[in-house]
CSV table of C-alpha atoms in Angstrom, one decimal:
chain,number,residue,atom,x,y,z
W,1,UNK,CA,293.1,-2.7,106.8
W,2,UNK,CA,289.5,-4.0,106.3
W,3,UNK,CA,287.7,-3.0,103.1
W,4,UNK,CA,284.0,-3.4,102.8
W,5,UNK,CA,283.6,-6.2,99.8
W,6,UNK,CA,281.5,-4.4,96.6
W,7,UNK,CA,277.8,-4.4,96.5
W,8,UNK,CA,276.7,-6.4,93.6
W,9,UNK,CA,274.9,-4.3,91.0
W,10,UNK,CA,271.0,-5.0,91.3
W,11,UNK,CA,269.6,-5.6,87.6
W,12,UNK,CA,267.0,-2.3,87.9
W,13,UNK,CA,269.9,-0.2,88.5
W,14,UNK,CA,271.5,-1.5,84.9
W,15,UNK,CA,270.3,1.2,82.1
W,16,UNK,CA,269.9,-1.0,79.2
W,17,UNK,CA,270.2,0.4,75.5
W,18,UNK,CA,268.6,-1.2,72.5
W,19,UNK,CA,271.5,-1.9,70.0
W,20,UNK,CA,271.5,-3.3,66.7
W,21,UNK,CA,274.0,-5.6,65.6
W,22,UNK,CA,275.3,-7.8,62.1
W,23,UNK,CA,277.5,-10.7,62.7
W,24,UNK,CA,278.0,-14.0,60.8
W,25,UNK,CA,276.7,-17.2,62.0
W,26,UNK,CA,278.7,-20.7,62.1
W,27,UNK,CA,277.6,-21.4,58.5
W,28,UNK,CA,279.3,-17.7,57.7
W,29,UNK,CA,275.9,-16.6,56.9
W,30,UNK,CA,275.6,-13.0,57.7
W,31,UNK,CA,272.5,-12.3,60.2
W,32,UNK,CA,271.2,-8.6,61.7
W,33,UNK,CA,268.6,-8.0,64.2
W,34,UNK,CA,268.6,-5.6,67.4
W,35,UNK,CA,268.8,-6.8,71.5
W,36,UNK,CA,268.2,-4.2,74.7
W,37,UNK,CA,271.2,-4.7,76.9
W,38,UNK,CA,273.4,-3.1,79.9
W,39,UNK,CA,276.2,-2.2,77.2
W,40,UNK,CA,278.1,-3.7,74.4
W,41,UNK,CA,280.5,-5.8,75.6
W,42,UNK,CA,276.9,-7.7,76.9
W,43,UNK,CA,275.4,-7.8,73.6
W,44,UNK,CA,279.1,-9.0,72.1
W,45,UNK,CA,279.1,-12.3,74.8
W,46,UNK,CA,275.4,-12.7,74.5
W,47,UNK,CA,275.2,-13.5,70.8
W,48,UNK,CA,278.8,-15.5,71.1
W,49,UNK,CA,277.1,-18.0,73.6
W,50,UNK,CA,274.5,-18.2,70.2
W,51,UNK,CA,277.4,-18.7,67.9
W,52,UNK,CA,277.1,-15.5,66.4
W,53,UNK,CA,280.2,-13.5,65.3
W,54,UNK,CA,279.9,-9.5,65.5
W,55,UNK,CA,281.1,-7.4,63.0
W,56,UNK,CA,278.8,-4.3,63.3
W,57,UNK,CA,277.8,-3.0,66.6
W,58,UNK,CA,275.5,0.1,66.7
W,59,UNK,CA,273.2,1.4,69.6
W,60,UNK,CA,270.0,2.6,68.9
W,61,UNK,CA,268.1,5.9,70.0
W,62,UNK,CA,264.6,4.7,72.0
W,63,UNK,CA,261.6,6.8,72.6
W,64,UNK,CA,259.4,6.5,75.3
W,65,UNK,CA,256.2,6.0,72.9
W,66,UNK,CA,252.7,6.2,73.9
W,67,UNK,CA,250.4,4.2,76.2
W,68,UNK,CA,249.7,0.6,76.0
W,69,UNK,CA,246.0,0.1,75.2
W,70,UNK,CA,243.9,-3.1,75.0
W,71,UNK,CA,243.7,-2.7,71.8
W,72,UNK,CA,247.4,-2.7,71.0
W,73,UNK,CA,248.0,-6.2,73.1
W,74,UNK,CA,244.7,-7.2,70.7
W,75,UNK,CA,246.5,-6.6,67.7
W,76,UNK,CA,249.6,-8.2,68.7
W,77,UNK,CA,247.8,-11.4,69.6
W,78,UNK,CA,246.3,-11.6,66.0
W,79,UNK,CA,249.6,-11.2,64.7
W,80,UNK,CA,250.9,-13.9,66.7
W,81,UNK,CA,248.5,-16.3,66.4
W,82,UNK,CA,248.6,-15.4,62.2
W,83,UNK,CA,252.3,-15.9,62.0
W,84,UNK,CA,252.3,-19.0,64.5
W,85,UNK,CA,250.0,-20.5,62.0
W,86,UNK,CA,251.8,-19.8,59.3
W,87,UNK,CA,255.0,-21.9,60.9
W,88,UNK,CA,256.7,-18.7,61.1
W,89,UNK,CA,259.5,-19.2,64.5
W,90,UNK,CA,258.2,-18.1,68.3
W,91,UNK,CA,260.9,-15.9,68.3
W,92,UNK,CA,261.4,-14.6,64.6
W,93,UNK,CA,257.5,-13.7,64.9
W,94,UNK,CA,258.5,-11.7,67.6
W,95,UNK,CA,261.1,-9.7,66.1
W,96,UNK,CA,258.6,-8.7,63.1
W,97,UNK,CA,256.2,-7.6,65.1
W,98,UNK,CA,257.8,-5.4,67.3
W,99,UNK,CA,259.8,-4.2,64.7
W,100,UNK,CA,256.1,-3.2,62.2
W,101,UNK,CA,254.8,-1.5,65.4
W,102,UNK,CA,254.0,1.8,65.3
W,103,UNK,CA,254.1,2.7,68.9
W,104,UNK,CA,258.3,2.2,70.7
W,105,UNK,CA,256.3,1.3,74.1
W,106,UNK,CA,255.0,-2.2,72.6
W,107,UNK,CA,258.1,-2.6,70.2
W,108,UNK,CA,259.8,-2.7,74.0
W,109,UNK,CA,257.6,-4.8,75.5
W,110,UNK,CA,257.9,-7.3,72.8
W,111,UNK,CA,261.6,-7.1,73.1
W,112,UNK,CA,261.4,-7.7,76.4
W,113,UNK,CA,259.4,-10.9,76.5
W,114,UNK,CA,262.0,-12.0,73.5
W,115,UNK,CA,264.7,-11.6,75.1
W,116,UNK,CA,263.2,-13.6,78.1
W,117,UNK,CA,261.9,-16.6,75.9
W,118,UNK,CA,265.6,-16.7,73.9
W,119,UNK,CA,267.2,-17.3,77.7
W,120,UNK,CA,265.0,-20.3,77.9
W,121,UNK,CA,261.8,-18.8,79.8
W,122,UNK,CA,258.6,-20.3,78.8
W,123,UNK,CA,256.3,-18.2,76.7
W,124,UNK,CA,253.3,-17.9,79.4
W,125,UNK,CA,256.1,-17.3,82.4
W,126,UNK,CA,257.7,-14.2,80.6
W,127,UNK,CA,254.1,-12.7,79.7
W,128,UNK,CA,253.2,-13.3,83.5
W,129,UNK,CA,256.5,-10.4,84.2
W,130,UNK,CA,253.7,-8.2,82.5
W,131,UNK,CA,250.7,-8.1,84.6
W,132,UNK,CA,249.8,-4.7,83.5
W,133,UNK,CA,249.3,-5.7,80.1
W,134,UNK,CA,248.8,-10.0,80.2
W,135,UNK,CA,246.4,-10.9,82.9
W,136,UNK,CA,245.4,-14.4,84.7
W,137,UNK,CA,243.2,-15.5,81.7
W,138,UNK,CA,246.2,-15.0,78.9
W,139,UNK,CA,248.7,-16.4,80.4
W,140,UNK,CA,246.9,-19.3,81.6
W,141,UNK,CA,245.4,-20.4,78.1
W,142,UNK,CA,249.6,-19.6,76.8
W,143,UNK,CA,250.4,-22.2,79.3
W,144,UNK,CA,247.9,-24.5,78.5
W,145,UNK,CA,248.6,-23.9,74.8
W,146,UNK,CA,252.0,-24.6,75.2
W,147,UNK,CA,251.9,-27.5,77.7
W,148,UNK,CA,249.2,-29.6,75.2
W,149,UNK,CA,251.5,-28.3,72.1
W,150,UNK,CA,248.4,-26.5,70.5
W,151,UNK,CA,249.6,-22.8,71.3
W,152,UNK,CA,248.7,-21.6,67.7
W,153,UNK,CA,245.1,-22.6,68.0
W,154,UNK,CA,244.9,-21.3,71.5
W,155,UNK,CA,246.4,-18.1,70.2
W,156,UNK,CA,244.2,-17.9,67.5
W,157,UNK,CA,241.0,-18.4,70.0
W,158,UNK,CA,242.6,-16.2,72.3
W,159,UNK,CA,242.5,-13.3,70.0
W,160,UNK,CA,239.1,-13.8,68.8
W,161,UNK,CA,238.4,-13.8,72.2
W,162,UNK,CA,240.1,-10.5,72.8
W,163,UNK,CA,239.1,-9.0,69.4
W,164,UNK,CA,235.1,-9.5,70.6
W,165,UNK,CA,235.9,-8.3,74.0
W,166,UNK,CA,237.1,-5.3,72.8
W,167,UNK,CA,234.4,-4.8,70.3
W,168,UNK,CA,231.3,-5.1,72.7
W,169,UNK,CA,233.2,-2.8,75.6
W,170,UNK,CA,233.5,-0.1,72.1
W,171,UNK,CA,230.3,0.1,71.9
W,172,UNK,CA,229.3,-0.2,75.3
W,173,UNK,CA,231.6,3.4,75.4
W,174,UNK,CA,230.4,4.8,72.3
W,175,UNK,CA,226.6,4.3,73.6
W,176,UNK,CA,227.7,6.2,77.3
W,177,UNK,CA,229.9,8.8,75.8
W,178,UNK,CA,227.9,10.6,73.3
W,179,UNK,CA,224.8,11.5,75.8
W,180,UNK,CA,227.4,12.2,78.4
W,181,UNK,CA,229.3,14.4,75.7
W,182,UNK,CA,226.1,16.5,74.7
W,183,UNK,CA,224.9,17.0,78.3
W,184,UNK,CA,228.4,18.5,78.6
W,185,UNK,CA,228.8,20.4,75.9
W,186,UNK,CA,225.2,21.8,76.7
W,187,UNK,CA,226.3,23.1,80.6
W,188,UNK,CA,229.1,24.6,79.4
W,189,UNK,CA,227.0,26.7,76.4
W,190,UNK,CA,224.3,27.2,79.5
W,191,UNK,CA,227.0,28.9,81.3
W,192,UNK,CA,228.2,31.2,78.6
W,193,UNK,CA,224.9,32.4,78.4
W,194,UNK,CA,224.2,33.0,81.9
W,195,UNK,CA,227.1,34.4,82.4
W,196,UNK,CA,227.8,36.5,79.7
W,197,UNK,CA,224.6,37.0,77.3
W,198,UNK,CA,222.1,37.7,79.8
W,199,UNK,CA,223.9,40.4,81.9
W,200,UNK,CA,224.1,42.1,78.9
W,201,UNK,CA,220.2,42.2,78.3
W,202,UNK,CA,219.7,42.8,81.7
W,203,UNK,CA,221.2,46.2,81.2
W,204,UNK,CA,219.1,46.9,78.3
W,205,UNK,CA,215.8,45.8,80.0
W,206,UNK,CA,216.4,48.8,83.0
W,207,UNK,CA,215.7,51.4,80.5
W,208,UNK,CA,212.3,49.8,79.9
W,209,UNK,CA,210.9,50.6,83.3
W,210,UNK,CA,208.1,48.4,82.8
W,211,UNK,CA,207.5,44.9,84.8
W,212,UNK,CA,209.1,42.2,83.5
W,213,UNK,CA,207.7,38.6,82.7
W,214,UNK,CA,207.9,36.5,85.3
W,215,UNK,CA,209.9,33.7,82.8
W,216,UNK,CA,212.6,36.8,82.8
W,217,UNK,CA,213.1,37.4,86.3
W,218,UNK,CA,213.5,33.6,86.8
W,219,UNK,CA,216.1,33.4,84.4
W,220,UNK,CA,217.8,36.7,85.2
W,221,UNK,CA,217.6,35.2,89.1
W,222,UNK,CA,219.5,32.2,88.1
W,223,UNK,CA,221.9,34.3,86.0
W,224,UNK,CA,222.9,36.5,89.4
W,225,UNK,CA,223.4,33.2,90.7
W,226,UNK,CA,225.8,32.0,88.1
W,227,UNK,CA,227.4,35.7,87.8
W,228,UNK,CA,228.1,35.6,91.6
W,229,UNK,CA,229.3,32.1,92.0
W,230,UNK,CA,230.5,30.6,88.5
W,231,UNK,CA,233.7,29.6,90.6
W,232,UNK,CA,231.5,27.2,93.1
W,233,UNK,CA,229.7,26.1,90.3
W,234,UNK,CA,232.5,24.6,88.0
W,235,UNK,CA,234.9,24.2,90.7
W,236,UNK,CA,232.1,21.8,92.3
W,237,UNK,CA,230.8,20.5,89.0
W,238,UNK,CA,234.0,19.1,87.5
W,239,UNK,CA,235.6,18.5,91.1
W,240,UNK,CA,232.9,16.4,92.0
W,241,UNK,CA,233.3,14.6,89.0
W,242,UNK,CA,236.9,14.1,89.2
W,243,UNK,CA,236.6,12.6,93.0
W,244,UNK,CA,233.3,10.5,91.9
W,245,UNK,CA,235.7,8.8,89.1
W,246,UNK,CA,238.6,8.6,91.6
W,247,UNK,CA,236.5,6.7,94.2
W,248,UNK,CA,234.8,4.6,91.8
W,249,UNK,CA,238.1,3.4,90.9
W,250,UNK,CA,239.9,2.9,94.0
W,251,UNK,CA,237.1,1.9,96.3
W,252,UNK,CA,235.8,-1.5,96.3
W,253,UNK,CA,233.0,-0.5,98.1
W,254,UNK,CA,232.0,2.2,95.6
W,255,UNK,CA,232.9,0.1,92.6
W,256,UNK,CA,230.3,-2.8,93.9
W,257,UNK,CA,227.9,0.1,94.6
W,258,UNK,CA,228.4,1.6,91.2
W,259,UNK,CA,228.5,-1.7,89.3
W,260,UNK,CA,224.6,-2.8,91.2
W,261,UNK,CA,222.9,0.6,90.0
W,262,UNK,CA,224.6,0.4,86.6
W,263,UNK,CA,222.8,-2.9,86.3
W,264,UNK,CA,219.5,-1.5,87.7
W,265,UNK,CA,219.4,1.5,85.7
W,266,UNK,CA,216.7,2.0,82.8
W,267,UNK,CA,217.7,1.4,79.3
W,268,UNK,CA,221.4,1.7,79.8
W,269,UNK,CA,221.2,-1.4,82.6
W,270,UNK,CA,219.7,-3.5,80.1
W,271,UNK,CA,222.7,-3.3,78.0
W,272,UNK,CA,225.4,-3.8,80.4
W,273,UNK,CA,223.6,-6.4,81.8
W,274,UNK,CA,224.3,-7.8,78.5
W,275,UNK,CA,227.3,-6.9,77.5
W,276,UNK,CA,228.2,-8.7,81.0
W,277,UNK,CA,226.8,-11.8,80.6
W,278,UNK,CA,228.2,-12.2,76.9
W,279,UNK,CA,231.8,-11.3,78.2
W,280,UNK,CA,231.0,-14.1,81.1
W,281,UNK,CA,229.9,-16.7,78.6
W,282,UNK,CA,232.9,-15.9,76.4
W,283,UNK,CA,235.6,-16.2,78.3
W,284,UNK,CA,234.5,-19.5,80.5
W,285,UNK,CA,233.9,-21.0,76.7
W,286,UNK,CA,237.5,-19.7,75.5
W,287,UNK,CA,238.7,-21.2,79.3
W,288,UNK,CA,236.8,-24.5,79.0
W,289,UNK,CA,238.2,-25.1,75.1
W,290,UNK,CA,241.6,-25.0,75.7
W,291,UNK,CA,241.0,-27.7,78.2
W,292,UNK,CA,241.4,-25.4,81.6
W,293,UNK,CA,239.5,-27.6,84.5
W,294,UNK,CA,236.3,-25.9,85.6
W,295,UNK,CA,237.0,-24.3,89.0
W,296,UNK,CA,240.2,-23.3,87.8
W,297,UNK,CA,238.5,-21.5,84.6
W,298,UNK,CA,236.5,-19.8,87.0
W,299,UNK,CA,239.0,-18.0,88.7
W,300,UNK,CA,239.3,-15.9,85.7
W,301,UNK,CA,235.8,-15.9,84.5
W,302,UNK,CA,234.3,-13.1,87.6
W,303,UNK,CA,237.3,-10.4,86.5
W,304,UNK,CA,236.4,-11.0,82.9
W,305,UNK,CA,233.2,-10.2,83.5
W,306,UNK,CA,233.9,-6.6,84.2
W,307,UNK,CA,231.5,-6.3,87.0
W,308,UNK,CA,231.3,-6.6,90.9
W,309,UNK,CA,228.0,-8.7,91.1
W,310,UNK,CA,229.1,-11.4,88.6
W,311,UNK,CA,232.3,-11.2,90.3
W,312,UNK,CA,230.6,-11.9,93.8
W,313,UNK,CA,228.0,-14.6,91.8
W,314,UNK,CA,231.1,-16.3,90.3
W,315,UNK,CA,233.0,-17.2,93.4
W,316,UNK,CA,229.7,-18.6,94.7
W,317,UNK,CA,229.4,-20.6,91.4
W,318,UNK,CA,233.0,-21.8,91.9
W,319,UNK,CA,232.5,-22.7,95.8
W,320,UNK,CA,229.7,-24.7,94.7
W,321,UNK,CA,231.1,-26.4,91.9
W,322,UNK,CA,233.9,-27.7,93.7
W,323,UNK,CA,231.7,-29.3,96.1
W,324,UNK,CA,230.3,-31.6,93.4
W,325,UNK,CA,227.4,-29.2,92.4
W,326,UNK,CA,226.9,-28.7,88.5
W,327,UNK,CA,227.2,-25.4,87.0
W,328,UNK,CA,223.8,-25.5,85.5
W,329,UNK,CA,222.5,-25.6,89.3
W,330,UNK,CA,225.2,-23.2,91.0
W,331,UNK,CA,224.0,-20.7,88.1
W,332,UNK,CA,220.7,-20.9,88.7
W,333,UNK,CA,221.4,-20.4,92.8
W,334,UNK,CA,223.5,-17.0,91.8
W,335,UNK,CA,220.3,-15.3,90.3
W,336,UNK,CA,221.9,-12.9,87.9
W,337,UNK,CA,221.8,-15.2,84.8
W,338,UNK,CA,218.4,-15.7,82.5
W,339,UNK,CA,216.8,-18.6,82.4
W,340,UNK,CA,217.9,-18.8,79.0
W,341,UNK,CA,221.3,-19.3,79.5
W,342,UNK,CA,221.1,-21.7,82.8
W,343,UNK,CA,219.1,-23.6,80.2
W,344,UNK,CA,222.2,-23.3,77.2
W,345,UNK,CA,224.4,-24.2,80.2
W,346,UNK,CA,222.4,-27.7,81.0
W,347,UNK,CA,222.3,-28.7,77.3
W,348,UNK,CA,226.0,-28.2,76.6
W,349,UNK,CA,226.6,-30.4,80.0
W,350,UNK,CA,224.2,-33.2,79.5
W,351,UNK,CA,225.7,-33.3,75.6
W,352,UNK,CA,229.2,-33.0,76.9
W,353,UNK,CA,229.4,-30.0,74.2
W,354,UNK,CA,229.8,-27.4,77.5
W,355,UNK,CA,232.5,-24.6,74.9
W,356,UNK,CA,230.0,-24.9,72.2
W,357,UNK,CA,227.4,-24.2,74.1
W,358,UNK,CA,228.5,-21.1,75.9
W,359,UNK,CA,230.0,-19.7,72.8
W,360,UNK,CA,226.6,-19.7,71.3
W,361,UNK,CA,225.1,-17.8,74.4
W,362,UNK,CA,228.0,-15.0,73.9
W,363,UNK,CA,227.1,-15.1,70.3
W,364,UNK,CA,223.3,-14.7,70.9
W,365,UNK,CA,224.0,-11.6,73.6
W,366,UNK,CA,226.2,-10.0,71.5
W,367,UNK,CA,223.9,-9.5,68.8
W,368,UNK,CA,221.7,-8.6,71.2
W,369,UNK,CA,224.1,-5.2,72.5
W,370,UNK,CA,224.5,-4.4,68.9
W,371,UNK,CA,221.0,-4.4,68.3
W,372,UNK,CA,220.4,-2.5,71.4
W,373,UNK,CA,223.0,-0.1,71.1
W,374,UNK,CA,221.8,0.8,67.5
W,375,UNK,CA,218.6,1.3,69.0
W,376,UNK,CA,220.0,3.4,71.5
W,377,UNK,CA,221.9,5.4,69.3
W,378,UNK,CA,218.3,6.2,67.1
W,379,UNK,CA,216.7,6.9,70.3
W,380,UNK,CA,219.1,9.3,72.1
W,381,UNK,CA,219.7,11.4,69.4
W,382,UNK,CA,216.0,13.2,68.9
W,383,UNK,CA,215.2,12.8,72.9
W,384,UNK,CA,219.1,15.2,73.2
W,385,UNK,CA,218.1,17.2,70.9
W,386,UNK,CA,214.9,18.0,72.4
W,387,UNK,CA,216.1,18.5,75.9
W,388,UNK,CA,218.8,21.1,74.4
W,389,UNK,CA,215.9,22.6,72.4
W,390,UNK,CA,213.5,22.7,75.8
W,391,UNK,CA,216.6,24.5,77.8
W,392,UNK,CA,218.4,26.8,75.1
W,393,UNK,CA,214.7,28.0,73.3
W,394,UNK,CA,213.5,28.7,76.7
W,395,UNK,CA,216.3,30.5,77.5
W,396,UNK,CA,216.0,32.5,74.3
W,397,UNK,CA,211.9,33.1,74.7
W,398,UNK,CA,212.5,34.4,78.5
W,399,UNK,CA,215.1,36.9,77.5
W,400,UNK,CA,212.9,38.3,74.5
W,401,UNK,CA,209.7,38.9,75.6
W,402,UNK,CA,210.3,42.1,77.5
W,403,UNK,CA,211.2,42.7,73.8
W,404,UNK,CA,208.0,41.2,72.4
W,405,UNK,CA,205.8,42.9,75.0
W,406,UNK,CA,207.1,46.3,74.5
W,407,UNK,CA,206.6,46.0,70.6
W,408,UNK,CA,203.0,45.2,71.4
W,409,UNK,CA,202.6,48.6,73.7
W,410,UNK,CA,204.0,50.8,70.9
């Protein structure tokens, strides 16, 4: 009789546990440390092939653990590139940073790309299994690092690269959210009020029977309005905005659309446009550094960027490049960077000092968002409070003066 021969077992289907283990090595020195695997008997043949006798054998509860932020990969790189310096082992400098972490989801991650490099996976192929958290530019300095034997310094340089990254998009947020915040908050208040408050002196004004101000009826008119359909009015509002931030982020079209009036708009455009250019600058100097050929540091450059029409400016610069044209030139034909910086660009090239260059460009624009989003921040703050003045005190005056003219008649 015919059997059907077993399916192998597919690796995703294996439920791996993170155990912790003590065992003595082939000195007899006694050794601990922890390793995610399908079961023990794994673990037990896993740390024999290392020389490694078990003695204690223990698995370990996981939690899930929050979110992995840009911030969290920021910190590990600085750690890295610290203990790398400091002549601390690839793979020991894993284990004590995933151990010191304070959120389970990166201590896994981390466990993960150890346990990939221990089988003998380079370090820029097993952070390359992670695009959700290492993307293009990463792994590709990693690589490079690790091919010229300089992956310290490129860790190092990739993490003030990342570190400055992440400061200028912080305050890029922090200027957008707090206006956005206040406009919020004061809708919502408006609402209360026209929903609740003035109903209620619109049944104390019908004992009056007198005429009422004009400014009265008009808000009284609006506050039917709002009465009648509040449930159009915040299902439309905040649905609105919900499919608006959907769009924007699935659509390519919309995102390019988005990305153009953000650049164009006043104030606020000035300081993206910025923000852009510095995180351009930065990354093709971080790129060009650790000795990544031009057109290939390019491909990572127009992502870095953060927005659509550097992106589209980028693969025309790298088109022309590879045809023999300079940068300084294939800038200048995009038309979305200064003539300061095409000019930066041809200095560094003519003095063969191209990384210095650029880094000094990124220096010079991020000063320039900090300066302009302090300025923002001075600005915004009296211009909010006198738009939430203008609507709330008008609100106020309109619903008193029935009140103030009736005081005058008696």
């Amino acid at each position: 009789m015919a059997t059907n021969p077993a399916r192998p077992v597919k690796s995703s289907q294996v439920k791996e546990h993170l155990f912790a283990w003590e065992g003595k090595d082939k000195f007899g020195k006694t050794v601990r440390g922890e390793l995610r695997a399908g079961g023990e008997a794994i673990v037990n043949a896993t740390l024999r092939r290392q020389g490694i006798l078990v003695t204690k054998l223990k698995k370990k509860s996981y939690s899930t653990g929050k979110k992995i932020t840009d911030k969290d990969i920021t910190l590990f790189t600085r750690q890295l590139a610290t203990m790398m310096k400091a002549g601390v082992p690839l793979l020991q400098s894993f284990d004590i940073v995933s151990k010191g972490h304070s959120n389970p989801s990166v201590s896994k991650l981390l466990q993960d790309i150890r346990g990939d490099v221990e089988t003998g996976t380079s370090l820029n192929q097993a952070f390359r299994k992670f695009p959700l958290y290492f993307d293009p530019l990463f792994c590709n300095l990693v690589g490079a690092g690790e091919q010229a034997g300089i992956l310290e310094d490129l860790l190092n340089r990739l993490a003030i690269y990342k570190e400055k990254t992440l400061a200028i998009k912080a305050k890029i947020k922090s200027a957008l959210t707090y206006p956005i915040a206040i406009l919020g908050i004061a809708f919502i208040v408006t609402a209360v009020i026209m929903i609740w408050v003035v109903p209620a002196f619109k049944e104390v004004f019908k004992s009056f029977g007198a005429d009422l101000p004009a400014p009265t009826l008009f808000v009284m008119a609006i506050s039917d309005f709002f009465v009648r359909y509040w449930y159009l009015i915040f299902g439309g509002v905040f649905g609105g905005v919900y499919f608006f931030m959907q769009s924007w982020r699935r659509s390519l079209k919309m995102q390019q659309t988005m990305d153009r009036l953000l650049l164009q708009a006043p104030v606020f455009g000035d300081v993206i446009r910025k923000a852009t250019i510095a995180r351009w600058t930065r990354t093709l100097a971080t790129m060009f550094a650790a000795g990544v050929p031009l057109v290939e540091s390019l491909d990572s450059v127009g992502g870095a960027a953060g927005n659509a029409v550097y992106l589209d400016a980028t693969i025309k610069i790298q088109t022309e490049v590879s045809t023999g044209v300079s940068l300084t030139v294939a800038m200048q034909n995009s038309n979305v960077f200064p003539n300061m910086v095409t000019q930066m660009v041809s200095i560094g090239e003519e003095s063969g000092a191209l990384d210095s260059m650029l880094g000094k460009v990124a220096d010079f624009y991020e000063d320039e968002v900090d300066e302009a989003v302090a300025s923002l921040s001075s600005l915004m703050e009296p211009m909010i409070m006198a738009i939430l003045g203008v609507v709330i005190g008008g609100l106020v005056v309109a619903m008193y003066l029935p009140i103030f003219k009736l005081g005058s008649v008696v």
